[in-house]
Amino acid sequence: MKIVLAPDKFKGSLTGFEFCDIVAEALYTVHPTAKILKLPLSDGGDGTVDILAYHLRGKKIEIEVKGPLFTPVKASYLYMASVATAYIEMAEASGLKLLAKEVQNCMLTTTYGTGQLILDAIKKGAKTIVLGIGGSATTDCGIGMAAALGYEFLG
């Protein structure tokens, strides 16, 4: 018997990886000869970089950027030098997961840190940027990202 496990995360409880491990272990007790294929997925939000790093075997790069409230946070993205492509997850630098519930206010948060991730990837040679935009803590329409990339806004 062949079984494919292809879950997204269960926000607040399990990652796709954890789900695959738990379910595979349970299935092996019932079907010890089963061939179980673990294919965790992502919707572009929290965990996207980890899922892509697992499937593409790329190099994760971690840098310090400005978080949603402009405090320093560590954020990572996946860089595939062989194809000059960076995979960036907005939630890493500008995500709800970085904020306590009592300070989650989309009118006060920014995507500036996501722009810093993009800029770092460009400096490393990325010609293509794939951006997952789920899990965002802001609705700044990308103005923060653009500012980090050097755009100036007047007025």
mmCIF file of C-alpha atoms in Angstrom:
data_model
loop_
_atom_site.group_PDB
_atom_site.id
_atom_site.type_symbol
_atom_site.label_atom_id
_atom_site.label_comp_id
_atom_site.label_asym_id
_atom_site.label_seq_id
_atom_site.Cartn_x
_atom_site.Cartn_y
_atom_site.Cartn_z
ATOM 1 C CA MET A 1 0.000 0.000 0.000
ATOM 2 C CA LYS A 2 1.278 3.491 -0.855
ATOM 3 C CA ILE A 3 0.122 6.428 1.246
ATOM 4 C CA VAL A 4 0.835 10.077 0.490
ATOM 5 C CA LEU A 5 0.752 12.568 3.367
ATOM 6 C CA ALA A 6 0.550 16.132 2.009
ATOM 7 C CA PRO A 7 -0.610 18.458 4.793
ATOM 8 C CA ASP A 8 -0.223 22.157 5.357
ATOM 9 C CA LYS A 9 0.410 23.303 8.922
ATOM 10 C CA PHE A 10 -2.251 23.177 11.603
ATOM 11 C CA LYS A 11 -1.767 26.748 12.789
ATOM 12 C CA GLY A 12 -1.090 26.968 16.473
ATOM 13 C CA SER A 13 -0.528 23.248 16.929
ATOM 14 C CA LEU A 14 1.468 21.255 14.339
ATOM 15 C CA THR A 15 3.736 21.962 11.404
ATOM 16 C CA GLY A 16 3.279 19.909 8.259
ATOM 17 C CA PHE A 17 6.485 18.047 9.163
ATOM 18 C CA GLU A 18 5.207 17.163 12.641
ATOM 19 C CA PHE A 19 1.875 16.001 11.224
ATOM 20 C CA CYS A 20 3.639 13.734 8.708
ATOM 21 C CA ASP A 21 5.825 12.177 11.403
ATOM 22 C CA ILE A 22 2.940 11.549 13.822
ATOM 23 C CA VAL A 23 0.551 10.154 11.210
ATOM 24 C CA ALA A 24 3.246 8.028 9.530
ATOM 25 C CA GLU A 25 4.145 6.464 12.881
ATOM 26 C CA ALA A 26 0.475 5.674 13.563
ATOM 27 C CA LEU A 27 -0.035 4.258 10.066
ATOM 28 C CA TYR A 28 3.008 1.988 10.366
ATOM 29 C CA THR A 29 1.451 0.344 13.433
ATOM 30 C CA VAL A 30 -1.576 -0.633 11.316
ATOM 31 C CA HIS A 31 0.196 -1.124 7.960
ATOM 32 C CA PRO A 32 3.861 -1.958 8.737
ATOM 33 C CA THR A 33 4.741 -2.588 5.073
ATOM 34 C CA ALA A 34 3.144 0.595 3.737
ATOM 35 C CA LYS A 35 5.239 2.937 1.648
ATOM 36 C CA ILE A 36 4.534 6.355 3.117
ATOM 37 C CA LEU A 37 5.538 9.447 1.173
ATOM 38 C CA LYS A 38 5.774 12.599 3.296
ATOM 39 C CA LEU A 39 5.135 15.758 1.267
ATOM 40 C CA PRO A 40 4.420 18.648 3.645
ATOM 41 C CA LEU A 41 2.991 21.680 1.851
ATOM 42 C CA SER A 42 2.516 25.376 2.497
ATOM 43 C CA ASP A 43 0.047 28.052 1.463
ATOM 44 C CA GLY A 44 2.628 30.840 1.274
ATOM 45 C CA GLY A 45 2.370 31.843 4.930
ATOM 46 C CA ASP A 46 4.111 30.603 8.057
ATOM 47 C CA GLY A 47 6.495 27.755 7.314
ATOM 48 C CA THR A 48 6.838 28.350 3.566
ATOM 49 C CA VAL A 49 10.622 28.794 3.676
ATOM 50 C CA ASP A 50 11.067 25.604 5.709
ATOM 51 C CA ILE A 51 8.853 23.607 3.333
ATOM 52 C CA LEU A 52 10.688 24.904 0.256
ATOM 53 C CA ALA A 53 14.094 24.287 1.854
ATOM 54 C CA TYR A 54 13.027 20.688 2.513
ATOM 55 C CA HIS A 55 11.790 20.068 -1.032
ATOM 56 C CA LEU A 56 14.363 22.112 -2.979
ATOM 57 C CA ARG A 57 17.365 21.492 -0.726
ATOM 58 C CA GLY A 58 18.403 25.119 -0.964
ATOM 59 C CA LYS A 59 20.479 27.239 1.358
ATOM 60 C CA LYS A 60 18.595 29.096 4.087
ATOM 61 C CA ILE A 61 20.024 32.508 4.869
ATOM 62 C CA GLU A 62 19.241 34.212 8.176
ATOM 63 C CA ILE A 63 19.687 37.936 8.726
ATOM 64 C CA GLU A 64 18.505 40.559 11.188
ATOM 65 C CA VAL A 65 15.764 42.826 9.856
ATOM 66 C CA LYS A 66 13.127 45.177 11.208
ATOM 67 C CA GLY A 67 10.049 43.337 12.438
ATOM 68 C CA PRO A 68 6.444 44.489 12.026
ATOM 69 C CA LEU A 69 6.868 47.098 14.789
ATOM 70 C CA PHE A 70 10.415 48.066 13.680
ATOM 71 C CA THR A 71 12.110 46.044 16.418
ATOM 72 C CA PRO A 72 14.980 43.779 15.307
ATOM 73 C CA VAL A 73 14.058 40.186 14.424
ATOM 74 C CA LYS A 74 15.934 37.265 12.879
ATOM 75 C CA ALA A 75 14.363 36.215 9.588
ATOM 76 C CA SER A 76 15.404 33.687 6.988
ATOM 77 C CA TYR A 77 14.809 33.082 3.313
ATOM 78 C CA LEU A 78 15.808 30.381 0.882
ATOM 79 C CA TYR A 79 18.396 31.169 -1.775
ATOM 80 C CA MET A 80 19.092 28.915 -4.745
ATOM 81 C CA ALA A 81 22.303 30.304 -6.249
ATOM 82 C CA SER A 82 22.249 27.810 -9.131
ATOM 83 C CA VAL A 83 19.111 29.460 -10.518
ATOM 84 C CA ALA A 84 19.596 32.910 -8.914
ATOM 85 C CA THR A 85 16.238 32.596 -7.145
ATOM 86 C CA ALA A 86 15.205 33.624 -3.638
ATOM 87 C CA TYR A 87 12.089 32.338 -1.881
ATOM 88 C CA ILE A 88 10.928 34.797 0.744
ATOM 89 C CA GLU A 89 8.133 34.375 3.277
ATOM 90 C CA MET A 90 6.604 37.672 4.397
ATOM 91 C CA ALA A 91 5.626 36.086 7.726
ATOM 92 C CA GLU A 92 9.337 35.691 8.584
ATOM 93 C CA ALA A 93 9.888 39.459 8.853
ATOM 94 C CA SER A 94 6.411 40.997 8.858
ATOM 95 C CA GLY A 95 4.229 38.258 10.292
ATOM 96 C CA LEU A 96 1.568 37.980 12.956
ATOM 97 C CA LYS A 97 3.632 35.215 14.581
ATOM 98 C CA LEU A 98 6.137 37.898 15.624
ATOM 99 C CA LEU A 99 3.601 39.881 17.652
ATOM 100 C CA ALA A 100 1.783 39.263 20.911
ATOM 101 C CA LYS A 101 -2.014 39.416 20.523
ATOM 102 C CA GLU A 102 -2.279 42.692 22.435
ATOM 103 C CA VAL A 103 -0.013 44.543 19.967
ATOM 104 C CA GLN A 104 -1.472 43.166 16.726
ATOM 105 C CA ASN A 105 -2.622 46.323 14.965
ATOM 106 C CA CYS A 106 -2.301 46.396 11.186
ATOM 107 C CA MET A 107 -2.378 50.208 11.228
ATOM 108 C CA LEU A 108 0.928 50.347 13.144
ATOM 109 C CA THR A 109 2.900 47.582 11.437
ATOM 110 C CA THR A 110 5.159 47.520 8.394
ATOM 111 C CA THR A 111 6.556 45.290 5.664
ATOM 112 C CA TYR A 112 9.926 47.068 5.858
ATOM 113 C CA GLY A 113 11.716 43.934 7.082
ATOM 114 C CA THR A 114 10.398 41.942 4.136
ATOM 115 C CA GLY A 115 11.925 44.584 1.875
ATOM 116 C CA GLN A 116 15.217 44.092 3.716
ATOM 117 C CA LEU A 117 15.050 40.360 2.951
ATOM 118 C CA ILE A 118 14.423 41.137 -0.726
ATOM 119 C CA LEU A 119 17.326 43.607 -0.802
ATOM 120 C CA ASP A 120 19.673 41.067 0.791
ATOM 121 C CA ALA A 121 18.661 38.444 -1.779
ATOM 122 C CA ILE A 122 19.278 40.879 -4.642
ATOM 123 C CA LYS A 123 22.719 41.715 -3.231
ATOM 124 C CA LYS A 124 23.505 37.994 -3.145
ATOM 125 C CA GLY A 125 22.642 37.704 -6.842
ATOM 126 C CA ALA A 126 18.951 36.808 -6.964
ATOM 127 C CA LYS A 127 17.382 37.615 -10.322
ATOM 128 C CA THR A 128 14.020 36.083 -9.398
ATOM 129 C CA ILE A 129 12.177 36.617 -6.119
ATOM 130 C CA VAL A 130 9.259 34.370 -5.144
ATOM 131 C CA LEU A 131 7.321 36.003 -2.310
ATOM 132 C CA GLY A 132 4.855 34.149 -0.066
ATOM 133 C CA ILE A 133 2.533 36.743 1.438
ATOM 134 C CA GLY A 134 0.460 34.749 3.937
ATOM 135 C CA GLY A 135 0.581 35.372 7.669
ATOM 136 C CA SER A 136 1.203 39.107 7.315
ATOM 137 C CA ALA A 137 0.722 41.423 10.287
ATOM 138 C CA THR A 138 0.204 44.507 8.149
ATOM 139 C CA THR A 139 -1.848 46.118 5.445
ATOM 140 C CA ASP A 140 0.671 48.760 4.371
ATOM 141 C CA CYS A 141 0.247 47.837 0.683
ATOM 142 C CA GLY A 142 3.956 47.057 0.418
ATOM 143 C CA ILE A 143 5.015 50.629 1.148
ATOM 144 C CA GLY A 144 7.404 49.398 3.848
ATOM 145 C CA MET A 145 8.976 46.914 1.414
ATOM 146 C CA ALA A 146 9.361 49.616 -1.212
ATOM 147 C CA ALA A 147 10.953 51.992 1.320
ATOM 148 C CA ALA A 148 13.506 49.333 2.296
ATOM 149 C CA LEU A 149 14.323 48.957 -1.406
ATOM 150 C CA GLY A 150 15.037 52.689 -1.705
ATOM 151 C CA TYR A 151 11.748 54.180 -2.827
ATOM 152 C CA GLU A 152 10.814 57.528 -1.291
ATOM 153 C CA PHE A 153 7.261 58.543 -0.549
ATOM 154 C CA LEU A 154 6.316 62.204 -0.453
ATOM 155 C CA GLY A 155 3.433 63.842 1.345
#
